[in-house]
Coordinates of C-alpha atoms and ligand atoms in Angstrom, one line a residue:
M1 CA -11.0 -3.7 -10.3
G2 CA -13.0 -1.0 -12.0
N3 CA -13.5 -0.9 -15.7
E4 CA -11.0 1.8 -16.5
T5 CA -11.7 2.0 -20.2
A6 CA -15.3 3.3 -19.6
R7 CA -14.8 5.3 -16.4
R8 CA -12.7 8.3 -15.6
V9 CA -9.5 7.3 -13.7
A10 CA -8.3 9.1 -10.6
V11 CA -4.9 8.8 -8.9
V12 CA -4.9 9.8 -5.2
T13 CA -1.6 10.1 -3.4
G14 CA -1.5 9.5 0.4
A15 CA -4.8 7.6 0.4
S16 CA -4.0 5.4 3.4
S17 CA -5.6 7.8 5.9
G18 CA -7.4 11.1 6.4
I19 CA -8.3 13.3 3.5
G20 CA -6.8 11.0 0.9
A21 CA -8.8 8.0 2.1
A22 CA -12.0 10.0 2.3
T23 CA -11.3 11.4 -1.2
A24 CA -10.9 7.9 -2.6
T25 CA -14.2 6.9 -1.1
A26 CA -16.0 10.0 -2.4
L27 CA -14.5 9.7 -5.9
H28 CA -15.5 6.0 -6.0
R29 CA -19.1 7.1 -5.2
A30 CA -18.9 9.7 -8.0
G31 CA -18.0 6.9 -10.5
F32 CA -14.2 7.2 -10.8
A33 CA -11.9 4.2 -11.1
L34 CA -9.1 4.5 -8.6
I35 CA -5.4 4.1 -8.4
L36 CA -4.2 4.8 -4.9
G37 CA -0.7 5.2 -3.5
A38 CA 0.9 5.5 0.0
R39 CA 3.8 4.0 2.0
R40 CA 1.6 2.0 4.5
L41 CA 0.4 -0.6 1.9
E42 CA -1.7 -2.6 4.3
R43 CA -3.6 0.5 5.4
L44 CA -3.9 1.5 1.8
R45 CA -5.4 -1.8 0.8
Q46 CA -7.9 -1.6 3.7
V47 CA -9.1 1.7 2.2
G48 CA -8.9 0.7 -1.5
E49 CA -10.0 -2.9 -1.8
P50 CA -13.7 -2.2 -0.9
L51 CA -13.6 0.5 -3.6
G52 CA -12.2 -1.8 -6.2
A53 CA -9.1 0.4 -6.4
R54 CA -5.7 -0.6 -7.6
C55 CA -3.3 0.0 -4.6
F56 CA 0.5 0.5 -5.0
Y57 CA 3.3 1.4 -2.7
L58 CA 4.3 5.0 -3.2
D59 CA 6.8 7.2 -1.4
V60 CA 6.5 10.7 -3.0
T61 CA 9.9 11.7 -1.6
D62 CA 11.6 9.0 -3.7
L63 CA 11.7 9.6 -7.5
Q64 CA 12.3 5.9 -8.2
S65 CA 9.2 5.0 -6.2
I66 CA 7.2 7.7 -8.1
R67 CA 8.4 6.3 -11.4
E68 CA 7.5 2.7 -10.5
F69 CA 4.1 3.8 -9.3
C70 CA 3.4 5.9 -12.4
S71 CA 4.5 3.1 -14.7
Q72 CA 1.4 1.2 -13.5
V73 CA -0.9 4.0 -14.5
E74 CA -2.1 3.4 -18.1
Q75 CA -4.5 6.2 -18.2
V76 CA -5.5 9.0 -15.8
H77 CA -7.9 11.9 -15.9
L78 CA -7.6 13.2 -12.4
L79 CA -4.5 13.4 -10.1
V80 CA -5.1 14.4 -6.5
N81 CA -1.8 15.5 -5.0
N82 CA -2.7 14.9 -1.3
A83 CA 0.3 13.2 0.2
G84 CA 1.9 15.6 2.7
G85 CA 1.7 17.1 6.1
A86 CA 3.7 19.0 8.7
L87 CA 6.5 18.0 11.0
G88 CA 7.0 19.9 14.2
L89 CA 6.0 23.4 15.4
D90 CA 9.4 24.7 16.3
P91 CA 10.4 28.3 16.0
I92 CA 13.0 29.1 13.3
E93 CA 15.8 29.3 15.8
A94 CA 15.2 25.6 16.7
A95 CA 14.3 24.5 13.2
K96 CA 15.2 20.8 12.5
D97 CA 16.8 20.4 9.1
E98 CA 15.3 16.9 8.7
D99 CA 11.8 18.1 9.4
W100 CA 12.0 20.9 6.9
E101 CA 13.6 18.6 4.3
Q102 CA 10.9 16.0 4.7
M103 CA 8.1 18.7 4.5
F104 CA 9.6 20.1 1.3
R105 CA 10.2 16.6 -0.2
T106 CA 6.6 15.5 0.4
N107 CA 4.4 18.6 0.0
V108 CA 6.5 20.4 -2.7
L109 CA 8.9 18.1 -4.6
G110 CA 6.5 15.1 -4.4
L111 CA 3.7 17.2 -5.9
M112 CA 5.9 18.5 -8.7
R113 CA 7.3 15.1 -9.6
M114 CA 3.9 13.3 -9.5
T115 CA 2.5 15.9 -11.8
R116 CA 5.4 16.0 -14.1
E117 CA 5.4 12.2 -14.5
L118 CA 1.7 11.9 -15.1
L119 CA 1.2 15.0 -17.2
P120 CA 1.5 13.4 -20.6
K121 CA -1.2 10.9 -19.7
L122 CA -3.4 13.5 -18.1
E123 CA -3.2 15.6 -21.2
A124 CA -3.8 12.6 -23.5
S125 CA -7.1 11.9 -21.6
G126 CA -8.5 15.0 -23.3
A127 CA -9.8 16.4 -20.0
G128 CA -7.0 16.2 -17.4
H129 CA -7.3 17.7 -13.9
V130 CA -4.8 18.1 -11.1
I131 CA -6.1 18.9 -7.7
N132 CA -3.5 20.0 -5.2
I133 CA -4.2 19.8 -1.5
G134 CA -2.9 23.1 -0.1
S135 CA -3.8 24.6 3.3
I136 CA -4.8 27.8 5.0
A137 CA -1.2 27.5 6.2
G138 CA -0.3 28.3 2.6
R139 CA -2.1 31.7 3.0
E140 CA -1.6 32.6 6.6
P141 CA 1.8 32.1 8.3
Y142 CA 1.9 31.4 12.0
P143 CA 4.7 31.2 14.7
G144 CA 6.2 27.7 14.6
G145 CA 4.7 27.1 11.2
A146 CA 7.5 28.5 9.0
G147 CA 8.6 25.2 7.4
Y148 CA 5.1 24.0 6.8
N149 CA 3.9 27.5 5.8
A150 CA 6.7 27.8 3.3
A151 CA 5.8 24.3 1.8
K152 CA 2.1 25.1 1.5
F153 CA 2.8 28.7 0.2
A154 CA 4.9 26.8 -2.5
V155 CA 1.9 24.6 -3.3
R156 CA -0.2 27.7 -3.9
A157 CA 2.4 29.3 -6.1
I158 CA 3.0 26.0 -8.1
T159 CA -0.8 25.7 -8.6
Q160 CA -1.0 29.2 -9.9
V161 CA 1.9 28.6 -12.3
M162 CA 0.3 25.4 -13.5
R163 CA -2.9 27.4 -14.3
M164 CA -0.8 29.8 -16.4
E165 CA 1.4 27.3 -18.2
W166 CA -1.5 25.0 -19.1
L167 CA -3.8 27.8 -20.5
G168 CA -5.1 26.6 -23.8
R169 CA -4.5 22.9 -23.0
P170 CA -7.1 20.4 -21.8
L171 CA -5.7 20.5 -18.3
R172 CA -7.6 21.9 -15.3
V173 CA -5.9 22.7 -12.0
T174 CA -7.4 23.4 -8.5
E175 CA -6.1 24.1 -5.1
I176 CA -8.2 22.9 -2.1
A177 CA -7.0 24.8 1.0
P178 CA -8.6 23.5 4.2
G179 CA -8.3 24.8 7.8
L180 CA -8.4 22.5 10.8
V181 CA -9.3 18.9 9.7
E182 CA -9.2 16.1 12.3
T183 CA -7.1 13.4 10.8
E184 CA -3.7 11.9 11.6
F185 CA -2.2 15.2 10.6
S186 CA -1.5 16.5 14.2
L187 CA -0.4 13.0 15.4
V188 CA 2.2 13.0 12.6
R189 CA 3.2 16.7 13.2
F190 CA 3.7 16.0 16.9
K191 CA 5.5 12.7 16.2
G192 CA 3.1 10.4 18.0
D193 CA 2.2 12.6 20.9
A194 CA -1.5 11.8 21.0
E195 CA -2.4 14.2 23.9
R196 CA -0.8 17.2 22.1
A197 CA -2.5 16.2 18.9
A198 CA -5.9 16.0 20.6
R199 CA -5.5 19.5 22.1
V200 CA -5.4 21.0 18.6
Y201 CA -9.1 20.1 18.1
Q202 CA -10.2 20.3 21.8
G203 CA -13.4 22.3 22.4
L204 CA -14.2 23.0 18.7
K205 CA -15.8 21.2 15.9
P206 CA -13.1 20.7 13.2
L207 CA -13.7 19.8 9.6
T208 CA -13.8 16.1 8.8
A209 CA -11.8 14.4 6.0
E210 CA -15.1 13.8 4.3
D211 CA -15.9 17.6 4.3
V212 CA -12.7 18.1 2.3
A213 CA -13.4 15.2 0.0
D214 CA -16.7 16.8 -0.8
A215 CA -14.9 19.9 -2.1
V216 CA -12.5 17.7 -4.1
V217 CA -15.3 15.8 -5.8
W218 CA -17.3 19.0 -6.4
A219 CA -14.3 20.6 -8.2
A220 CA -13.6 17.4 -10.1
T221 CA -17.2 17.0 -11.4
R222 CA -17.8 20.4 -12.9
P223 CA -18.1 20.5 -16.7
P224 CA -14.7 20.3 -18.4
H225 CA -14.8 24.0 -19.5
V226 CA -15.1 25.1 -15.8
N227 CA -11.9 25.5 -13.8
I228 CA -12.3 25.8 -10.0
D229 CA -9.1 27.7 -9.3
E230 CA -9.3 27.4 -5.5
I231 CA -11.5 26.5 -2.6
V232 CA -10.7 27.6 1.0
L233 CA -12.8 25.8 3.6
K234 CA -12.6 26.1 7.4
P235 CA -14.7 25.0 10.3
L236 CA -17.3 27.5 11.5
D237 CA -15.3 27.6 14.7
Q238 CA -12.1 28.9 12.9
A239 CA -11.9 32.4 11.6
T240 CA -8.2 32.5 10.8
A241 CA -5.3 30.1 11.3
L242 CA -4.9 31.1 14.9
M243 CA -8.4 32.5 15.8
V244 CA -10.6 29.7 16.9
K245 CA -13.7 29.4 19.1
R246 CA -13.3 26.7 21.8
R247 CA -16.1 25.6 24.0
D248 CA -16.1 23.2 27.0
N249 CA -18.3 20.7 25.2
T250 CA -18.3 20.5 21.5
T251 CA -21.6 19.3 20.1
Ligands
NDP1 P1 -2.9 12.3 7.4 O1 -1.6 12.2 8.2 O2 -4.1 11.6 7.9 O3 -2.6 11.7 5.9 C1 -1.4 12.0 5.2 C2 -1.3 11.0 4.1 O4 -0.2 11.4 3.3 C3 -1.2 9.6 4.6 O5 -2.0 8.8 3.8 C4 0.3 9.3 4.3 O6 0.4 7.9 4.0 C5 0.6 10.2 3.1 N1 2.0 10.4 3.0 C6 2.8 11.1 3.9 N2 4.0 11.1 3.5 C7 4.0 10.4 2.3 C8 5.0 10.0 1.4 N3 6.3 10.3 1.6 N4 4.7 9.3 0.3 C9 3.4 8.9 0.1 N5 2.4 9.3 0.9 C10 2.7 10.0 2.0 O7 -3.2 13.8 7.2 P2 -4.3 14.6 6.3 O8 -5.2 13.6 5.6 O9 -4.8 15.7 7.1 O10 -3.3 15.2 5.2 C11 -3.5 15.1 3.8 C12 -3.1 16.5 3.2 O11 -4.0 17.5 3.6 C13 -1.7 16.9 3.5 O12 -1.1 17.4 2.3 C14 -1.9 18.0 4.5 O13 -0.8 18.9 4.5 C15 -3.2 18.6 4.0 N6 -3.9 19.4 5.0 C16 -4.3 18.9 6.2 C17 -5.0 19.6 7.1 C18 -5.5 19.2 8.4 O14 -5.8 20.0 9.3 N7 -5.5 17.8 8.6 C19 -5.5 21.0 6.7 C20 -5.0 21.4 5.4 C21 -4.3 20.7 4.6 P3 1.6 6.9 4.4 O15 2.1 7.4 5.8 O16 0.9 5.6 4.4 O17 2.6 7.1 3.3
8X3_2 C1 -3.2 22.2 8.3 C2 -3.9 23.4 8.9 O1 -3.6 25.4 10.4 O2 -2.8 23.2 11.2 O3 -2.7 22.4 7.1 O4 -1.6 24.5 9.5 S1 -2.9 24.2 10.0

């Protein structure tokens, strides 16, 4: 376990894979002590134990789980609201209520509740920071994306309201909005269909989770008077949400 009295403490939600796991590793290298949460506790421990992190079960769709998780956090300087993702790519006429509900519970309500529960401790740190993982899907709608688009547009709106409401307090807030990142995101979106998930990245060079983690760490390590409002990062092969350059062989 890290010495949390001497080091800045970061909480990362959804740290069992992808961007959350890479962010935990990068924050560890930057000197943060870590408290990590996710539902797949074994996977989470595999990520966190080599980093000396404290790892706890967390389901951000469940307020009780959030409260139990947050009760283990004595102090915190940085909260990375990363847990989230998309479910399905259905047009609105075929929208599945359960997919939309889950996307809103994770990406939107989970982010709000984690922030609300930890805000007193973030502020008490004297230099609190909330980093919300948004998406280009929160800036550019696309057919089939409405539920996820709406959730990530909400993340953008909530981040901007946090910036306004916290003005004058020692609380920074940042949105990191990536384009295509090869993680378990598409496997989850397509409910385990690995071939369909692989096609999303076929013939282009996507961002890696580590690329996004770099942006998180950069924003988190600016001097306390500097607020990075937002960072949008996309692969060179992606100009807009739907405009991508695919080649036969990606090098
Ligand atoms: P992954 O599917 O690899 O990771 C998602 C993480 O979120 C997992 O650790 C998962 O952990 C966690 N998670 C999901 N639901 C919950 C829940 N209810 N409670 C707690 N944790 C949960 O995808 P990414 O790393 O790509 O996604 C991370 C974030 O980045 C998401 O917010 C996503 O929307 C965003 N994003 C992704 C992009 C991409 O192209 N990959 C682009 C832009 C943004 P577990 O299942 O163990 O709970
Ligand atoms: C993930 C990026 O374009 O697949 O947030 O929606 S996209």
